[in-house]
């Protein structure tokens, strides 16, 4: 141990303090950087030197053992789980809000208001059945009703198409994140070959994984690479299918459907699959929420097709019932009867047709369920493009009818009533096949359809829309509530994570002062030792000069 030993001790402290100051500066500079985790210099005592004759060991200074990234992996895992759930509920809430806006109930311009005006015009016709102005009002209100149904259905179909575009965008994001993560894995591997940790690159990767977790349910695995110097590799899977494997990634492919999943779907929607042609399976995340809203026609996670289907079945049954009753009446002179008010379904009073007819007892027994709703569901499972409905006769007997589903965007006023005389307000004729003058009893019978609680399993036409809107409101409120709850939970976990990984400027300022004083003290120590050596070298050995 020579006279310069103290220099080495002070020098090690000087360099350690300088490095710690640089890390502090790096933390402060990235205090507002998204995804950044604060870093800390790990220091250990240098190997001490033994003194002779058992006098003990003397310290030789300080060594820097590495730069540590402060991060809690459990909190990373937990927040990604919650972000996945939140992504799904947010997607559902957004789509359901749009559906609520399309139905626009209750309001002065919604379907129920239009139906009120339609039946009000029929009421006026029943009082003045031979009045052409009243007849024109019925026709115009009928047109307004069909155009409202057309518009609602078109908007729902547009929403489904827009959701499909959102799915395409989300898949592109997933593929982009997977590519970036695989690229970062390669960079991290290269920089960590010498045993160091590429902390900043790891932060970038973790941020991308966080963003990816909101889009789709993922599992992240970090495993050591056999035979390497503590190197590891990251693998990311979606329901067991590999998305990222170290420096490689599998791309999710999209292709346009040839066959529709649901009869009411918009054309050319996307199917998702892996590069090996296996279908993509997702169980949560934004992508799951979007897929459910675009595709689900039934179940607890019902989506846009469910409401399109309900609108179609309302249109079909209402038009069928109205046409049946209208066809039993008579118009003015030369008009005759059996005229249809809507363009479909058309009931042939002379002959049974497959498109619209009464079911036989054996056909009903084949699908009979515990309730009318079960019976309808059983029939529609076997006949997805048809629906059935029940009519009670005057004796209270049930008669079931089947009709081809007419989509709500295809309903219109029948050409039969382009001639106002053919609107069948009368129930009886004058003996020549024309309606009795002043008879509005068939118009009254048409008005009574409004209150027919057996028309739908949900009740009357008005009850049908009340139930549909109620179900929609419940689903939308649940989605909003779940999304808000998830946001609160994510915020709590994120606050906890930031308390560990985030940069505290107060703490960094304290460290800066501490490391500065340490640096100054080590510098002063070097100065002191320098003075001592100067005295030895330049001030000794001058005696007698």
PDB file of C-alpha atoms in Angstrom, residues 317-485:
ATOM      1  CA  UNK A 317     -94.802  -8.766 -38.063  1.00  0.00           C
ATOM      2  CA  UNK A 318     -96.311  -5.279 -37.975  1.00  0.00           C
ATOM      3  CA  UNK A 319     -96.543  -5.079 -41.774  1.00  0.00           C
ATOM      4  CA  UNK A 320     -97.936  -8.618 -41.988  1.00  0.00           C
ATOM      5  CA  UNK A 321    -100.624  -7.992 -39.378  1.00  0.00           C
ATOM      6  CA  UNK A 322    -101.518  -4.632 -40.891  1.00  0.00           C
ATOM      7  CA  UNK A 323    -101.681  -6.078 -44.405  1.00  0.00           C
ATOM      8  CA  UNK A 324    -103.904  -8.944 -43.249  1.00  0.00           C
ATOM      9  CA  UNK A 325    -106.406  -6.605 -41.644  1.00  0.00           C
ATOM     10  CA  UNK A 326    -106.192  -4.056 -44.455  1.00  0.00           C
ATOM     11  CA  UNK A 327    -106.762  -6.798 -47.044  1.00  0.00           C
ATOM     12  CA  UNK A 328    -110.056  -7.743 -45.349  1.00  0.00           C
ATOM     13  CA  UNK A 329    -111.485  -4.275 -45.944  1.00  0.00           C
ATOM     14  CA  UNK A 330    -112.806  -2.332 -48.879  1.00  0.00           C
ATOM     15  CA  UNK A 331    -111.813   0.882 -50.576  1.00  0.00           C
ATOM     16  CA  UNK A 332    -114.012   3.387 -52.389  1.00  0.00           C
ATOM     17  CA  UNK A 333    -115.780   2.774 -55.701  1.00  0.00           C
ATOM     18  CA  UNK A 334    -113.955   0.449 -58.026  1.00  0.00           C
ATOM     19  CA  UNK A 335    -111.253  -0.280 -55.447  1.00  0.00           C
ATOM     20  CA  UNK A 336    -112.236  -3.790 -54.339  1.00  0.00           C
ATOM     21  CA  UNK A 337    -110.545  -5.522 -51.396  1.00  0.00           C
ATOM     22  CA  UNK A 338    -107.452  -7.691 -50.675  1.00  0.00           C
ATOM     23  CA  UNK A 339    -105.244  -4.634 -51.256  1.00  0.00           C
ATOM     24  CA  UNK A 340    -101.955  -4.484 -49.329  1.00  0.00           C
ATOM     25  CA  UNK A 341    -100.932  -1.357 -47.446  1.00  0.00           C
ATOM     26  CA  UNK A 342     -97.206  -2.204 -47.165  1.00  0.00           C
ATOM     27  CA  UNK A 343     -95.067  -3.861 -49.823  1.00  0.00           C
ATOM     28  CA  UNK A 344     -94.588  -6.963 -47.713  1.00  0.00           C
ATOM     29  CA  UNK A 345     -95.209  -9.509 -46.382  1.00  0.00           C
ATOM     30  CA  UNK A 346     -98.071 -10.063 -48.832  1.00  0.00           C
ATOM     31  CA  UNK A 347    -100.767 -12.457 -47.658  1.00  0.00           C
ATOM     32  CA  UNK A 348    -102.585 -14.294 -50.436  1.00  0.00           C
ATOM     33  CA  UNK A 349    -106.178 -14.646 -49.326  1.00  0.00           C
ATOM     34  CA  UNK A 350    -106.960 -17.058 -52.148  1.00  0.00           C
ATOM     35  CA  UNK A 351    -104.011 -19.465 -51.812  1.00  0.00           C
ATOM     36  CA  UNK A 352    -101.446 -20.413 -49.188  1.00  0.00           C
ATOM     37  CA  UNK A 353     -97.918 -19.318 -50.065  1.00  0.00           C
ATOM     38  CA  UNK A 354     -94.565 -20.173 -48.536  1.00  0.00           C
ATOM     39  CA  UNK A 355     -93.806 -16.482 -48.023  1.00  0.00           C
ATOM     40  CA  UNK A 356     -96.783 -15.748 -45.793  1.00  0.00           C
ATOM     41  CA  UNK A 357     -99.220 -18.407 -44.627  1.00  0.00           C
ATOM     42  CA  UNK A 358    -100.786 -20.045 -41.617  1.00  0.00           C
ATOM     43  CA  UNK A 359     -98.815 -22.873 -40.025  1.00  0.00           C
ATOM     44  CA  UNK A 360    -100.360 -26.300 -39.649  1.00  0.00           C
ATOM     45  CA  UNK A 361    -100.828 -27.900 -36.245  1.00  0.00           C
ATOM     46  CA  UNK A 362     -98.030 -30.402 -36.914  1.00  0.00           C
ATOM     47  CA  UNK A 363     -95.624 -27.603 -37.874  1.00  0.00           C
ATOM     48  CA  UNK A 364     -96.359 -25.809 -34.615  1.00  0.00           C
ATOM     49  CA  UNK A 365     -95.963 -29.008 -32.583  1.00  0.00           C
ATOM     50  CA  UNK A 366     -92.478 -29.461 -34.086  1.00  0.00           C
ATOM     51  CA  UNK A 367     -91.287 -26.188 -32.563  1.00  0.00           C
ATOM     52  CA  UNK A 368     -93.623 -25.795 -29.599  1.00  0.00           C
ATOM     53  CA  UNK A 369     -91.836 -24.422 -26.549  1.00  0.00           C
ATOM     54  CA  UNK A 370     -92.686 -23.641 -22.943  1.00  0.00           C
ATOM     55  CA  UNK A 371     -93.661 -20.105 -23.951  1.00  0.00           C
ATOM     56  CA  UNK A 372     -94.539 -18.209 -27.122  1.00  0.00           C
ATOM     57  CA  UNK A 373     -91.052 -16.736 -27.125  1.00  0.00           C
ATOM     58  CA  UNK A 374     -89.512 -20.218 -26.936  1.00  0.00           C
ATOM     59  CA  UNK A 375     -91.748 -21.357 -29.808  1.00  0.00           C
ATOM     60  CA  UNK A 376     -90.653 -18.404 -31.943  1.00  0.00           C
ATOM     61  CA  UNK A 377     -86.979 -18.932 -31.076  1.00  0.00           C
ATOM     62  CA  UNK A 378     -87.200 -22.654 -31.861  1.00  0.00           C
ATOM     63  CA  UNK A 379     -88.758 -21.921 -35.242  1.00  0.00           C
ATOM     64  CA  UNK A 380     -86.270 -19.169 -36.111  1.00  0.00           C
ATOM     65  CA  UNK A 381     -83.309 -21.411 -35.272  1.00  0.00           C
ATOM     66  CA  UNK A 382     -84.503 -23.768 -37.991  1.00  0.00           C
ATOM     67  CA  UNK A 383     -85.638 -20.981 -40.339  1.00  0.00           C
ATOM     68  CA  UNK A 384     -83.282 -17.997 -39.905  1.00  0.00           C
ATOM     69  CA  UNK A 385     -84.874 -15.937 -42.694  1.00  0.00           C
ATOM     70  CA  UNK A 386     -88.448 -16.376 -41.466  1.00  0.00           C
ATOM     71  CA  UNK A 387     -90.434 -15.488 -38.391  1.00  0.00           C
ATOM     72  CA  UNK A 388     -93.757 -16.574 -36.914  1.00  0.00           C
ATOM     73  CA  UNK A 389     -96.409 -14.718 -34.965  1.00  0.00           C
ATOM     74  CA  UNK A 390     -99.696 -15.591 -33.253  1.00  0.00           C
ATOM     75  CA  UNK A 391    -103.222 -14.260 -33.811  1.00  0.00           C
ATOM     76  CA  UNK A 392    -106.179 -15.065 -31.561  1.00  0.00           C
ATOM     77  CA  UNK A 393    -109.528 -15.487 -33.243  1.00  0.00           C
ATOM     78  CA  UNK A 394    -112.860 -14.360 -31.821  1.00  0.00           C
ATOM     79  CA  UNK A 395    -113.160 -17.604 -29.864  1.00  0.00           C
ATOM     80  CA  UNK A 396    -109.728 -17.178 -28.278  1.00  0.00           C
ATOM     81  CA  UNK A 397    -108.050 -19.872 -30.357  1.00  0.00           C
ATOM     82  CA  UNK A 398    -104.417 -19.382 -31.395  1.00  0.00           C
ATOM     83  CA  UNK A 399    -103.417 -19.319 -35.046  1.00  0.00           C
ATOM     84  CA  UNK A 400     -99.743 -19.171 -35.980  1.00  0.00           C
ATOM     85  CA  UNK A 401     -98.545 -17.562 -39.203  1.00  0.00           C
ATOM     86  CA  UNK A 402     -95.155 -17.660 -40.887  1.00  0.00           C
ATOM     87  CA  UNK A 403     -93.727 -14.827 -42.963  1.00  0.00           C
ATOM     88  CA  UNK A 404     -90.478 -14.193 -44.817  1.00  0.00           C
ATOM     89  CA  UNK A 405     -88.508 -11.552 -42.963  1.00  0.00           C
ATOM     90  CA  UNK A 406     -88.470  -8.234 -44.737  1.00  0.00           C
ATOM     91  CA  UNK A 407     -85.550  -6.021 -43.787  1.00  0.00           C
ATOM     92  CA  UNK A 408     -86.461  -2.673 -42.332  1.00  0.00           C
ATOM     93  CA  UNK A 409     -84.605  -0.822 -45.084  1.00  0.00           C
ATOM     94  CA  UNK A 410     -86.787  -2.560 -47.719  1.00  0.00           C
ATOM     95  CA  UNK A 411     -90.230  -1.758 -46.307  1.00  0.00           C
ATOM     96  CA  UNK A 412     -92.306   0.787 -48.205  1.00  0.00           C
ATOM     97  CA  UNK A 413     -95.863   1.674 -49.066  1.00  0.00           C
ATOM     98  CA  UNK A 414     -97.546  -0.785 -51.438  1.00  0.00           C
ATOM     99  CA  UNK A 415     -98.280   0.256 -54.996  1.00  0.00           C
ATOM    100  CA  UNK A 416    -101.868  -0.823 -54.258  1.00  0.00           C
ATOM    101  CA  UNK A 417    -102.514   2.387 -52.366  1.00  0.00           C
ATOM    102  CA  UNK A 418    -100.953   4.796 -54.803  1.00  0.00           C
ATOM    103  CA  UNK A 419    -104.616   5.181 -55.629  1.00  0.00           C
ATOM    104  CA  UNK A 420    -106.132   6.748 -52.496  1.00  0.00           C
ATOM    105  CA  UNK A 421    -109.431   5.023 -53.253  1.00  0.00           C
ATOM    106  CA  UNK A 422    -107.786   1.662 -52.489  1.00  0.00           C
ATOM    107  CA  UNK A 423    -107.093   2.451 -48.841  1.00  0.00           C
ATOM    108  CA  UNK A 424    -109.473  -0.018 -47.200  1.00  0.00           C
ATOM    109  CA  UNK A 425    -111.264   1.969 -44.538  1.00  0.00           C
ATOM    110  CA  UNK A 426    -114.561   0.064 -44.865  1.00  0.00           C
ATOM    111  CA  UNK A 427    -115.258  -3.369 -43.451  1.00  0.00           C
ATOM    112  CA  UNK A 428    -118.343  -4.054 -45.528  1.00  0.00           C
ATOM    113  CA  UNK A 429    -119.117  -3.598 -49.202  1.00  0.00           C
ATOM    114  CA  UNK A 430    -122.170  -2.209 -50.914  1.00  0.00           C
ATOM    115  CA  UNK A 431    -122.889  -5.440 -52.726  1.00  0.00           C
ATOM    116  CA  UNK A 432    -120.714  -4.592 -55.710  1.00  0.00           C
ATOM    117  CA  UNK A 433    -117.310  -5.154 -54.089  1.00  0.00           C
ATOM    118  CA  UNK A 434    -116.863  -1.487 -53.144  1.00  0.00           C
ATOM    119  CA  UNK A 435    -116.797  -0.123 -49.616  1.00  0.00           C
ATOM    120  CA  UNK A 436    -119.942   1.231 -48.071  1.00  0.00           C
ATOM    121  CA  UNK A 437    -119.918   5.027 -48.071  1.00  0.00           C
ATOM    122  CA  UNK A 438    -119.235   6.352 -44.606  1.00  0.00           C
ATOM    123  CA  UNK A 439    -118.097   3.008 -43.200  1.00  0.00           C
ATOM    124  CA  UNK A 440    -114.795   3.366 -41.342  1.00  0.00           C
ATOM    125  CA  UNK A 441    -114.971   0.176 -39.299  1.00  0.00           C
ATOM    126  CA  UNK A 442    -111.926  -1.410 -40.971  1.00  0.00           C
ATOM    127  CA  UNK A 443    -109.909   1.706 -40.186  1.00  0.00           C
ATOM    128  CA  UNK A 444    -111.014   1.250 -36.575  1.00  0.00           C
ATOM    129  CA  UNK A 445    -109.880  -2.383 -36.716  1.00  0.00           C
ATOM    130  CA  UNK A 446    -106.494  -1.201 -38.016  1.00  0.00           C
ATOM    131  CA  UNK A 447    -106.260   1.242 -35.118  1.00  0.00           C
ATOM    132  CA  UNK A 448    -106.948  -1.598 -32.673  1.00  0.00           C
ATOM    133  CA  UNK A 449    -103.742  -3.310 -33.838  1.00  0.00           C
ATOM    134  CA  UNK A 450    -101.892  -0.630 -31.915  1.00  0.00           C
ATOM    135  CA  UNK A 451    -103.212  -2.107 -28.669  1.00  0.00           C
ATOM    136  CA  UNK A 452    -102.870  -5.785 -29.598  1.00  0.00           C
ATOM    137  CA  UNK A 453    -100.717  -7.119 -26.764  1.00  0.00           C
ATOM    138  CA  UNK A 454    -100.459 -10.491 -28.518  1.00  0.00           C
ATOM    139  CA  UNK A 455     -98.787  -9.073 -31.623  1.00  0.00           C
ATOM    140  CA  UNK A 456     -95.284  -9.534 -30.125  1.00  0.00           C
ATOM    141  CA  UNK A 457     -93.960 -11.547 -27.218  1.00  0.00           C
ATOM    142  CA  UNK A 458     -93.042  -8.160 -25.760  1.00  0.00           C
ATOM    143  CA  UNK A 459     -96.630  -6.939 -26.171  1.00  0.00           C
ATOM    144  CA  UNK A 460     -98.151  -4.327 -28.461  1.00  0.00           C
ATOM    145  CA  UNK A 461     -96.125  -2.388 -31.075  1.00  0.00           C
ATOM    146  CA  UNK A 462     -95.528   0.374 -28.557  1.00  0.00           C
ATOM    147  CA  UNK A 463     -94.569  -2.170 -25.888  1.00  0.00           C
ATOM    148  CA  UNK A 464     -92.127  -3.713 -28.350  1.00  0.00           C
ATOM    149  CA  UNK A 465     -90.159  -0.503 -28.708  1.00  0.00           C
ATOM    150  CA  UNK A 466     -90.374   0.253 -25.005  1.00  0.00           C
ATOM    151  CA  UNK A 467     -88.830  -3.152 -24.275  1.00  0.00           C
ATOM    152  CA  UNK A 468     -86.182  -2.762 -26.974  1.00  0.00           C
ATOM    153  CA  UNK A 469     -85.192   0.676 -25.678  1.00  0.00           C
ATOM    154  CA  UNK A 470     -85.218  -0.578 -22.076  1.00  0.00           C
ATOM    155  CA  UNK A 471     -82.916  -3.489 -22.955  1.00  0.00           C
ATOM    156  CA  UNK A 472     -80.653  -1.126 -24.862  1.00  0.00           C
ATOM    157  CA  UNK A 473     -80.582   1.311 -21.948  1.00  0.00           C
ATOM    158  CA  UNK A 474     -79.702  -1.443 -19.481  1.00  0.00           C
ATOM    159  CA  UNK A 475     -76.889  -2.714 -21.725  1.00  0.00           C
ATOM    160  CA  UNK A 476     -75.535   0.795 -22.339  1.00  0.00           C
ATOM    161  CA  UNK A 477     -75.649   1.757 -18.663  1.00  0.00           C
ATOM    162  CA  UNK A 478     -73.907  -1.468 -17.688  1.00  0.00           C
ATOM    163  CA  UNK A 479     -71.160  -0.869 -20.248  1.00  0.00           C
ATOM    164  CA  UNK A 480     -70.640   2.727 -19.096  1.00  0.00           C
ATOM    165  CA  UNK A 481     -70.659   1.692 -15.429  1.00  0.00           C
ATOM    166  CA  UNK A 482     -68.181  -1.124 -15.976  1.00  0.00           C
ATOM    167  CA  UNK A 483     -65.909   1.128 -18.018  1.00  0.00           C
ATOM    168  CA  UNK A 484     -65.946   3.826 -15.342  1.00  0.00           C
ATOM    169  CA  UNK A 485     -65.269   1.268 -12.608  1.00  0.00           C
TER     170      UNK A 485
END
